[in-house]
Amino acid sequence: MNRQAFTRAALAAVGALLAGGPGGRGQERPRVRVNGARVTEQLRALAEFGKNPEGGVSRVAYSEADRAGREYVLGLMRTAGLDPKTDYAGNLIGRRAGSSPGAAPIMLGSHIDSVPNGGNYDGPVGAIGAIEVARALTEAGITTQHPLEVAIFSNEEGGKTGSRAISGELADKELDLVTASGRTVRDGIAFIDGDPGRLASARRRPGDVAAFLELHVEQGAILQRGGIAIGVVEGIVGIKRWNVTVEGFANHAGTTPMDARQDAMVAAARFIEAVPRVVTRTPGRQVGTVGRIQAFPGAPNVIPGRVALSLELRDLDMPKIDRILEDLRAEAQRIGALNGTIFRFDEFYVSHAAPTDERIRRLIEEAASELGLSTLRMPSGAGHDAQSIAQLAPVGMVFVPSVEGISHSPSEFSHPDAIAAGVNVLLHTLLKLDATFGAR
Ligand code: HGY
Ligand code: MN
Ligand code: MN
């Protein structure tokens, strides 16, 4: 090595030392990168659990497929040296020691349960990505100051049960809800080795977690349409859900004249048609959906005496959700008066809107920029576990593009390179968080 080369190498080494080593405050950034091929292979393997012949998965929470998928992920967590445990709410929690043992952990995570006939990326990208970050740090010989926790939250799709048990938002009445697996939440938690009788012990308090980061597919088309690599989430919408019951009068479909019916199905149909009209009356990005309907007694020759619907409203502004519900109640009253039916609204689910932390948004942007990736700040119209953890810690969310914005569908897809880029941003944001959110 000639004198100039030696001098250059020596100066670079000194520079790296001044940078304080991995995650340091200096200019030199650790060159550590995740293993994208490993992430791709693990996503493919996880997709086998609950695989549907037409593509995608039905790995609904508390199902056999969910339990088998969790076993696979537990294996990945052990290989990554995370020594995973199952908490009382059924969350898989892995832990990696930090150099400041007294510091509160930085948490990464997401979920692996899916909706029925869902896709292979909603949840698993952030779950596998979080495990990969831990493994990449170990392979690079990097120890963060903060302990690192990797959380695979249970039943995200059925109501963020696991993360809302941690935040304290989970209501007892939810334990009796019957989930897509056919099990109640209570029985489902037991089925995945949690303990529904000790959920209070899964609770975390402000200060127990230094910060939380979640990587997730966008589930919309904004990033793809803009050719942007990384979404920096500004806030996650609040969600409220109601069981709407329409009471009419069951009667003979053949002998009851058309002007003498209290037809609950007709009233329900008029209400369903009114939802988009009422929801869009107010300016903004709020959304409203009727996702489930059931008529009773459900026979072709009986005028339905009762119809049960689900109603869901979402927006970043919780009071706006309440105002829109009042408008829908007034509309239901008007509809009921037309044919003598009565509407009842029973709220059964609340997930609070959550802004992300501005300091973490900036760290995500810095990390992406240093990796040569474009970014865009944006809201999340989908709910996420991050909004539960936001009740007790500062949170950040990183989005990667969803092809055609499709999600909750077998056609859901994100490119391996885009996913690897997102996991690298997760890794380097963590290192920046570790260096700036002072360990005690
Ligand atoms: O419903 C949602 O927004 C999320 O995908 N669980
Ligand atoms: Mn999700
Ligand atoms: Mn989802």
Short mmCIF file of C-alpha atoms and ligand atoms in Angstrom, two decimals:
data_model
loop_
_atom_site.label_atom_id
_atom_site.label_comp_id
_atom_site.label_asym_id
_atom_site.label_seq_id
_atom_site.Cartn_x
_atom_site.Cartn_y
_atom_site.Cartn_z
CA MET A 1 0.00 0.00 0.00
CA ASN A 2 1.59 3.34 -1.00
CA ARG A 3 1.90 6.31 1.40
CA GLN A 4 -1.25 8.18 0.04
CA ALA A 5 -3.46 5.09 0.29
CA PHE A 6 -2.22 4.41 3.79
CA THR A 7 -2.90 8.04 4.84
CA ARG A 8 -6.42 7.89 3.33
CA ALA A 9 -7.21 4.61 5.13
CA ALA A 10 -5.85 5.94 8.42
CA LEU A 11 -7.94 9.15 8.14
CA ALA A 12 -11.05 7.09 7.35
CA ALA A 13 -10.44 4.90 10.40
CA VAL A 14 -10.04 7.95 12.64
CA GLY A 15 -13.21 9.42 11.13
CA ALA A 16 -15.13 6.27 11.96
CA LEU A 17 -13.81 6.33 15.53
CA LEU A 18 -14.83 10.01 15.90
CA ALA A 19 -18.24 8.96 14.68
CA GLY A 20 -18.51 7.04 17.92
CA GLY A 21 -18.84 3.71 16.17
CA PRO A 22 -22.17 2.23 15.08
CA GLY A 23 -25.09 4.62 15.44
CA GLY A 24 -22.71 7.35 16.50
CA ARG A 25 -23.41 11.06 16.18
CA GLY A 26 -20.68 11.70 13.58
CA GLN A 27 -20.89 11.77 9.78
CA GLU A 28 -19.69 8.18 9.23
CA ARG A 29 -22.74 5.93 9.06
CA PRO A 30 -22.40 2.19 9.64
CA ARG A 31 -22.40 0.36 6.33
CA VAL A 32 -24.56 -2.42 7.78
CA ARG A 33 -27.29 -3.66 5.45
CA VAL A 34 -30.03 -6.26 5.80
CA ASN A 35 -30.09 -9.50 3.86
CA GLY A 36 -32.87 -8.84 1.34
CA ALA A 37 -32.77 -12.34 -0.15
CA ARG A 38 -33.32 -13.81 3.33
CA VAL A 39 -36.33 -11.51 3.88
CA THR A 40 -37.80 -12.55 0.53
CA GLU A 41 -37.33 -16.25 1.30
CA GLN A 42 -38.87 -15.92 4.80
CA LEU A 43 -41.89 -14.03 3.41
CA ARG A 44 -42.36 -16.82 0.88
CA ALA A 45 -42.11 -19.49 3.59
CA LEU A 46 -44.54 -17.67 5.89
CA ALA A 47 -47.05 -17.40 3.02
CA GLU A 48 -47.35 -21.22 3.06
CA PHE A 49 -49.24 -21.07 6.36
CA GLY A 50 -52.91 -20.56 5.46
CA LYS A 51 -52.13 -20.48 1.73
CA ASN A 52 -55.20 -20.28 -0.53
CA PRO A 53 -55.27 -22.22 -3.85
CA GLU A 54 -56.22 -19.00 -5.69
CA GLY A 55 -53.27 -17.18 -4.09
CA GLY A 56 -52.88 -15.14 -0.93
CA VAL A 57 -53.62 -16.44 2.55
CA SER A 58 -56.36 -16.95 5.08
CA ARG A 59 -54.11 -16.93 8.15
CA VAL A 60 -56.77 -15.41 10.37
CA ALA A 61 -55.91 -14.85 14.02
CA TYR A 62 -56.44 -17.78 16.38
CA SER A 63 -56.69 -20.30 13.49
CA GLU A 64 -54.55 -23.43 13.08
CA ALA A 65 -52.72 -21.61 10.25
CA ASP A 66 -52.04 -18.63 12.53
CA ARG A 67 -50.67 -20.92 15.22
CA ALA A 68 -48.45 -22.72 12.70
CA GLY A 69 -47.25 -19.40 11.24
CA ARG A 70 -46.41 -18.21 14.75
CA GLU A 71 -44.31 -21.33 15.33
CA TYR A 72 -42.37 -20.58 12.15
CA VAL A 73 -41.79 -16.98 13.22
CA LEU A 74 -40.75 -18.08 16.73
CA GLY A 75 -38.06 -20.16 15.02
CA LEU A 76 -36.85 -17.12 13.09
CA MET A 77 -36.76 -15.09 16.32
CA ARG A 78 -34.71 -17.78 18.07
CA THR A 79 -32.28 -17.92 15.12
CA ALA A 80 -31.95 -14.13 15.41
CA GLY A 81 -30.99 -14.56 19.05
CA LEU A 82 -34.14 -12.87 20.38
CA ASP A 83 -35.11 -15.51 22.95
CA PRO A 84 -38.86 -14.95 22.26
CA LYS A 85 -41.63 -15.30 24.85
CA THR A 86 -45.42 -15.20 24.47
CA ASP A 87 -47.06 -12.54 26.65
CA TYR A 88 -50.50 -13.01 28.23
CA ALA A 89 -52.22 -11.36 25.25
CA GLY A 90 -50.55 -13.78 22.82
CA ASN A 91 -47.97 -11.28 21.50
CA LEU A 92 -44.61 -12.83 20.61
CA ILE A 93 -41.93 -10.64 22.23
CA GLY A 94 -38.22 -11.13 21.48
CA ARG A 95 -35.51 -9.17 23.23
CA ARG A 96 -31.89 -8.21 22.42
CA ALA A 97 -29.71 -6.74 25.19
CA GLY A 98 -28.34 -3.20 24.88
CA SER A 99 -25.18 -1.67 26.30
CA SER A 100 -27.25 0.50 28.69
CA PRO A 101 -29.22 -2.18 30.52
CA GLY A 102 -31.27 0.38 32.47
CA ALA A 103 -32.57 2.01 29.28
CA ALA A 104 -36.15 1.40 28.14
CA PRO A 105 -36.20 -0.75 25.01
CA ILE A 106 -36.77 0.48 21.48
CA MET A 107 -39.49 -1.74 20.02
CA LEU A 108 -39.94 -2.83 16.39
CA GLY A 109 -42.76 -5.01 15.15
CA SER A 110 -46.01 -5.68 13.33
CA HIS A 111 -48.35 -8.68 12.87
CA ILE A 112 -48.59 -11.93 10.87
CA ASP A 113 -52.34 -12.63 11.07
CA SER A 114 -54.31 -11.84 7.90
CA VAL A 115 -57.87 -11.04 6.90
CA PRO A 116 -59.81 -13.92 5.29
CA ASN A 117 -58.52 -14.30 1.68
CA GLY A 118 -55.88 -11.68 2.35
CA GLY A 119 -52.43 -11.08 0.94
CA ASN A 120 -48.88 -12.10 1.85
CA TYR A 121 -47.49 -8.67 2.77
CA ASP A 122 -49.88 -6.81 5.13
CA GLY A 123 -48.15 -7.46 8.45
CA PRO A 124 -45.43 -9.96 7.49
CA VAL A 125 -43.25 -7.29 5.82
CA GLY A 126 -42.95 -5.45 9.13
CA ALA A 127 -42.76 -8.61 11.24
CA ILE A 128 -40.07 -10.37 9.18
CA GLY A 129 -38.35 -7.01 8.66
CA ALA A 130 -38.07 -6.41 12.41
CA ILE A 131 -36.55 -9.85 12.98
CA GLU A 132 -34.12 -9.26 10.09
CA VAL A 133 -32.97 -5.97 11.66
CA ALA A 134 -32.06 -7.81 14.88
CA ARG A 135 -30.22 -10.50 12.93
CA ALA A 136 -28.34 -7.97 10.75
CA LEU A 137 -27.18 -6.10 13.87
CA THR A 138 -25.85 -9.33 15.38
CA GLU A 139 -24.08 -10.33 12.16
CA ALA A 140 -22.51 -6.85 11.99
CA GLY A 141 -21.40 -7.06 15.63
CA ILE A 142 -23.41 -3.96 16.54
CA THR A 143 -24.80 -3.52 20.05
CA THR A 144 -27.28 -0.69 20.49
CA GLN A 145 -27.38 1.32 23.72
CA HIS A 146 -31.10 0.64 24.20
CA PRO A 147 -32.29 -2.95 24.52
CA LEU A 148 -34.20 -3.92 21.39
CA GLU A 149 -37.62 -5.62 21.50
CA VAL A 150 -39.24 -7.28 18.49
CA ALA A 151 -43.02 -7.68 18.86
CA ILE A 152 -45.29 -9.83 16.69
CA PHE A 153 -48.70 -8.59 17.85
CA SER A 154 -51.68 -10.96 17.97
CA ASN A 155 -54.99 -10.52 16.15
CA GLU A 156 -54.19 -7.20 14.49
CA GLU A 157 -56.85 -7.70 11.80
CA GLY A 158 -59.58 -8.62 14.25
CA GLY A 159 -59.17 -5.50 16.32
CA LYS A 160 -55.48 -5.06 17.26
CA THR A 161 -56.19 -7.21 20.33
CA GLY A 162 -52.54 -7.84 21.23
CA SER A 163 -51.26 -4.29 20.91
CA ARG A 164 -54.38 -2.82 22.56
CA ALA A 165 -53.90 -5.17 25.51
CA ILE A 166 -50.43 -3.60 25.83
CA SER A 167 -51.83 -0.06 25.54
CA GLY A 168 -54.76 -0.75 27.86
CA GLU A 169 -57.40 0.05 25.20
CA LEU A 170 -58.79 -3.50 25.04
CA ALA A 171 -62.28 -3.63 26.60
CA ASP A 172 -63.47 -6.76 28.45
CA LYS A 173 -66.61 -6.93 26.27
CA GLU A 174 -64.36 -7.54 23.24
CA LEU A 175 -63.27 -10.89 24.66
CA ASP A 176 -66.67 -12.35 23.77
CA LEU A 177 -66.51 -11.25 20.12
CA VAL A 178 -66.45 -14.22 17.74
CA THR A 179 -63.49 -13.87 15.34
CA ALA A 180 -63.06 -15.10 11.75
CA SER A 181 -61.46 -18.26 13.20
CA GLY A 182 -64.78 -19.18 14.84
CA ARG A 183 -63.18 -18.79 18.28
CA THR A 184 -64.04 -15.95 20.62
CA VAL A 185 -61.19 -13.56 21.37
CA ARG A 186 -60.99 -15.09 24.85
CA ASP A 187 -60.67 -18.67 23.55
CA GLY A 188 -58.39 -17.51 20.76
CA ILE A 189 -55.92 -15.93 23.17
CA ALA A 190 -55.76 -19.21 25.10
CA PHE A 191 -55.39 -21.12 21.80
CA ILE A 192 -52.19 -19.22 21.01
CA ASP A 193 -50.74 -19.75 24.52
CA GLY A 194 -51.82 -16.43 26.02
CA ASP A 195 -53.88 -16.12 29.21
CA PRO A 196 -57.13 -14.13 28.83
CA GLY A 197 -57.48 -14.02 32.60
CA ARG A 198 -54.21 -12.10 33.02
CA LEU A 199 -54.36 -9.52 30.24
CA ALA A 200 -53.72 -6.71 32.72
CA SER A 201 -50.20 -8.11 33.15
CA ALA A 202 -49.51 -7.56 29.43
CA ARG A 203 -50.11 -3.85 29.96
CA ARG A 204 -47.18 -1.45 29.39
CA ARG A 205 -47.07 2.10 30.76
CA PRO A 206 -45.58 5.36 29.38
CA GLY A 207 -41.83 5.09 29.84
CA ASP A 208 -41.76 1.30 29.45
CA VAL A 209 -40.92 1.68 25.75
CA ALA A 210 -38.48 4.37 24.54
CA ALA A 211 -39.90 4.41 20.99
CA PHE A 212 -41.71 2.14 18.54
CA LEU A 213 -41.08 1.70 14.81
CA GLU A 214 -43.29 -0.22 12.38
CA LEU A 215 -42.53 -1.06 8.75
CA HIS A 216 -45.66 -1.79 6.69
CA VAL A 217 -46.87 -1.95 3.10
CA GLU A 218 -48.78 1.23 2.20
CA GLN A 219 -51.99 -0.60 1.21
CA GLY A 220 -52.73 2.32 -1.12
CA ALA A 221 -51.26 3.56 -4.42
CA ILE A 222 -49.83 6.97 -3.49
CA LEU A 223 -46.17 5.84 -3.35
CA GLN A 224 -46.33 3.77 -6.53
CA ARG A 225 -48.12 6.54 -8.46
CA GLY A 226 -45.49 9.05 -7.33
CA GLY A 227 -42.52 6.75 -7.90
CA ILE A 228 -41.58 7.23 -4.24
CA ALA A 229 -39.59 4.56 -2.37
CA ILE A 230 -40.47 5.31 1.25
CA GLY A 231 -43.63 6.65 2.92
CA VAL A 232 -43.11 8.59 6.15
CA VAL A 233 -46.39 8.21 8.03
CA GLU A 234 -47.62 11.42 9.70
CA GLY A 235 -50.61 9.90 11.45
CA ILE A 236 -52.78 6.79 11.64
CA VAL A 237 -56.54 7.11 11.35
CA GLY A 238 -58.86 6.50 14.26
CA ILE A 239 -61.44 3.75 13.78
CA LYS A 240 -64.86 3.25 15.34
CA ARG A 241 -67.14 0.27 14.66
CA TRP A 242 -70.83 -0.36 15.48
CA ASN A 243 -73.24 -3.27 15.21
CA VAL A 244 -76.33 -1.70 13.57
CA THR A 245 -79.60 -3.59 14.11
CA VAL A 246 -82.69 -2.81 12.02
CA GLU A 247 -85.90 -4.03 13.68
CA GLY A 248 -88.95 -4.54 11.42
CA PHE A 249 -91.65 -7.22 11.43
CA ALA A 250 -91.26 -10.71 9.95
CA ASN A 251 -94.27 -11.67 7.87
CA HIS A 252 -95.45 -13.85 4.98
CA ALA A 253 -93.75 -12.82 1.71
CA GLY A 254 -96.78 -13.88 -0.34
CA THR A 255 -99.79 -12.62 1.56
CA THR A 256 -98.46 -9.31 2.95
CA PRO A 257 -99.29 -6.37 0.62
CA MET A 258 -96.34 -4.19 -0.42
CA ASP A 259 -97.74 -1.15 1.41
CA ALA A 260 -98.22 -3.06 4.66
CA ARG A 261 -94.68 -4.25 5.31
CA GLN A 262 -92.12 -3.35 7.97
CA ASP A 263 -89.32 -4.76 5.84
CA ALA A 264 -86.01 -4.55 7.73
CA MET A 265 -84.05 -5.46 4.58
CA VAL A 266 -85.49 -2.55 2.56
CA ALA A 267 -84.68 -0.14 5.41
CA ALA A 268 -81.15 -1.58 5.68
CA ALA A 269 -80.63 -1.20 1.93
CA ARG A 270 -81.71 2.45 2.07
CA PHE A 271 -79.30 3.01 4.98
CA ILE A 272 -76.39 1.33 3.20
CA GLU A 273 -77.01 3.53 0.15
CA ALA A 274 -77.03 6.59 2.43
CA VAL A 275 -73.67 5.88 4.12
CA PRO A 276 -71.35 7.10 1.29
CA ARG A 277 -73.63 10.10 0.68
CA VAL A 278 -73.61 11.19 4.35
CA VAL A 279 -69.89 10.41 4.90
CA THR A 280 -68.76 12.48 1.90
CA ARG A 281 -71.01 15.44 2.83
CA THR A 282 -68.19 16.73 5.10
CA PRO A 283 -64.93 17.80 3.33
CA GLY A 284 -61.96 15.55 4.15
CA ARG A 285 -60.50 12.05 3.73
CA GLN A 286 -62.87 10.27 6.15
CA VAL A 287 -64.27 6.89 5.06
CA GLY A 288 -67.30 4.82 6.02
CA THR A 289 -68.00 1.17 5.27
CA VAL A 290 -70.73 -1.42 5.79
CA GLY A 291 -68.71 -4.64 5.62
CA ARG A 292 -71.16 -7.22 6.96
CA ILE A 293 -74.94 -7.84 6.61
CA GLN A 294 -77.18 -10.62 7.89
CA ALA A 295 -80.98 -10.91 7.49
CA PHE A 296 -83.23 -12.84 9.86
CA PRO A 297 -84.82 -15.30 9.59
CA GLY A 298 -83.07 -15.40 6.20
CA ALA A 299 -85.67 -17.41 4.24
CA PRO A 300 -86.75 -16.40 0.72
CA ASN A 301 -90.46 -16.53 1.62
CA VAL A 302 -90.24 -14.44 4.82
CA ILE A 303 -90.08 -10.63 4.97
CA PRO A 304 -86.94 -9.99 7.09
CA GLY A 305 -87.96 -8.90 10.57
CA ARG A 306 -84.39 -8.04 11.58
CA VAL A 307 -81.16 -7.14 9.79
CA ALA A 308 -77.72 -6.91 11.44
CA LEU A 309 -75.07 -4.71 9.79
CA SER A 310 -71.55 -3.62 10.65
CA LEU A 311 -70.66 0.07 10.31
CA GLU A 312 -67.09 1.41 10.39
CA LEU A 313 -65.97 5.06 10.27
CA ARG A 314 -62.33 6.21 10.03
CA ASP A 315 -60.59 9.58 10.17
CA LEU A 316 -57.57 11.26 11.75
CA ASP A 317 -60.02 13.44 13.70
CA MET A 318 -62.01 11.45 16.30
CA PRO A 319 -64.65 14.18 16.96
CA LYS A 320 -65.35 14.26 13.22
CA ILE A 321 -66.14 10.52 13.37
CA ASP A 322 -68.66 11.23 16.15
CA ARG A 323 -70.30 14.06 14.16
CA ILE A 324 -70.68 11.84 11.09
CA LEU A 325 -72.25 9.12 13.23
CA GLU A 326 -74.84 11.62 14.48
CA ASP A 327 -75.66 12.49 10.84
CA LEU A 328 -76.07 8.77 10.08
CA ARG A 329 -78.34 8.28 13.10
CA ALA A 330 -80.57 11.13 11.86
CA GLU A 331 -80.66 9.56 8.39
CA ALA A 332 -81.59 6.18 9.95
CA GLN A 333 -84.44 7.81 11.86
CA ARG A 334 -85.79 9.31 8.61
CA ILE A 335 -85.49 5.94 6.82
CA GLY A 336 -87.18 4.09 9.69
CA ALA A 337 -90.14 6.48 9.61
CA LEU A 338 -90.81 5.51 5.98
CA ASN A 339 -91.73 1.88 6.76
CA GLY A 340 -92.05 1.57 10.53
CA THR A 341 -88.62 0.12 11.22
CA ILE A 342 -86.26 1.05 14.07
CA PHE A 343 -82.43 1.37 13.96
CA ARG A 344 -80.13 0.64 16.92
CA PHE A 345 -76.38 1.48 16.96
CA ASP A 346 -74.13 -0.43 19.39
CA GLU A 347 -70.48 0.72 19.39
CA PHE A 348 -68.14 -2.27 19.91
CA TYR A 349 -64.70 -1.05 18.89
CA VAL A 350 -62.56 2.08 19.22
CA SER A 351 -58.99 2.50 18.03
CA HIS A 352 -57.75 6.04 18.62
CA ALA A 353 -56.16 8.14 15.89
CA ALA A 354 -52.44 8.55 16.49
CA PRO A 355 -50.00 11.13 15.17
CA THR A 356 -46.45 9.82 14.73
CA ASP A 357 -43.53 11.60 16.42
CA GLU A 358 -41.96 14.46 14.40
CA ARG A 359 -38.45 13.60 15.63
CA ILE A 360 -38.87 10.06 14.33
CA ARG A 361 -40.33 11.25 11.02
CA ARG A 362 -37.13 13.28 10.52
CA LEU A 363 -34.90 10.32 11.41
CA ILE A 364 -36.75 8.16 8.87
CA GLU A 365 -36.22 10.86 6.23
CA GLU A 366 -32.51 11.14 7.13
CA ALA A 367 -32.01 7.36 7.01
CA ALA A 368 -33.81 7.08 3.66
CA SER A 369 -31.85 9.98 2.20
CA GLU A 370 -28.52 8.46 3.26
CA LEU A 371 -29.63 5.27 1.54
CA GLY A 372 -30.43 7.25 -1.61
CA LEU A 373 -34.19 6.70 -1.28
CA SER A 374 -36.96 9.23 -1.98
CA THR A 375 -39.57 9.88 0.71
CA LEU A 376 -43.08 11.30 1.01
CA ARG A 377 -44.98 12.24 4.16
CA MET A 378 -48.49 10.81 4.22
CA PRO A 379 -51.36 9.69 6.49
CA SER A 380 -52.30 6.05 6.96
CA GLY A 381 -55.89 5.18 6.05
CA ALA A 382 -55.25 1.71 7.43
CA GLY A 383 -55.11 1.00 11.13
CA HIS A 384 -51.90 -0.37 12.63
CA ASP A 385 -50.46 -1.68 15.88
CA ALA A 386 -48.35 1.48 15.97
CA GLN A 387 -51.45 3.48 16.88
CA SER A 388 -51.93 1.33 19.98
CA ILE A 389 -48.32 1.71 21.08
CA ALA A 390 -48.62 5.46 20.40
CA GLN A 391 -50.78 5.59 23.54
CA LEU A 392 -47.60 5.00 25.61
CA ALA A 393 -44.54 5.83 23.47
CA PRO A 394 -43.41 7.98 20.51
CA VAL A 395 -43.93 6.02 17.30
CA GLY A 396 -42.80 6.13 13.69
CA MET A 397 -44.04 4.23 10.63
CA VAL A 398 -42.23 3.43 7.38
CA PHE A 399 -44.29 2.51 4.30
CA VAL A 400 -43.12 0.70 1.20
CA PRO A 401 -45.15 0.76 -2.04
CA SER A 402 -48.05 -1.63 -2.68
CA VAL A 403 -48.34 -2.53 -6.36
CA GLU A 404 -51.57 -0.93 -7.70
CA GLY A 405 -52.39 -0.05 -4.07
CA ILE A 406 -54.08 -3.42 -3.63
CA SER A 407 -54.36 -4.93 -0.14
CA HIS A 408 -56.56 -7.28 1.88
CA SER A 409 -56.60 -9.32 -1.35
CA PRO A 410 -54.74 -12.31 -2.85
CA SER A 411 -53.40 -9.81 -5.44
CA GLU A 412 -51.53 -7.85 -2.74
CA PHE A 413 -47.86 -7.51 -3.83
CA SER A 414 -44.73 -5.46 -3.02
CA HIS A 415 -41.42 -5.86 -4.89
CA PRO A 416 -38.57 -7.62 -3.00
CA ASP A 417 -36.17 -4.72 -3.65
CA ALA A 418 -38.72 -2.21 -2.33
CA ILE A 419 -39.19 -4.33 0.78
CA ALA A 420 -35.42 -4.65 1.32
CA ALA A 421 -35.11 -0.87 0.99
CA GLY A 422 -37.78 -0.46 3.65
CA VAL A 423 -36.05 -2.88 6.02
CA ASN A 424 -32.75 -0.99 5.56
CA VAL A 425 -34.56 2.26 6.41
CA LEU A 426 -36.01 0.54 9.49
CA LEU A 427 -32.49 -0.57 10.50
CA HIS A 428 -30.85 2.81 10.05
CA THR A 429 -33.72 4.70 11.65
CA LEU A 430 -33.33 2.41 14.65
CA LEU A 431 -29.59 3.22 14.82
CA LYS A 432 -30.36 6.94 14.68
CA LEU A 433 -33.09 6.58 17.32
CA ASP A 434 -30.68 4.67 19.52
CA ALA A 435 -28.12 7.47 19.24
CA THR A 436 -30.54 10.35 19.76
CA PHE A 437 -33.18 9.08 22.21
CA GLY A 438 -30.77 9.23 25.13
CA ALA A 439 -30.42 5.92 26.90
CA ARG A 440 -30.64 6.41 30.68
O1 HGY B 1 -58.16 -2.64 9.02
C1 HGY B 1 -57.05 -2.12 8.87
O2 HGY B 1 -56.95 -0.97 8.55
C2 HGY B 1 -55.80 -2.91 9.11
O3 HGY B 1 -55.41 -3.48 7.91
N1 HGY B 1 -55.98 -3.87 10.15
MN MN B 2 -51.56 -4.54 8.81
MN MN B 3 -54.75 -5.33 7.36
#
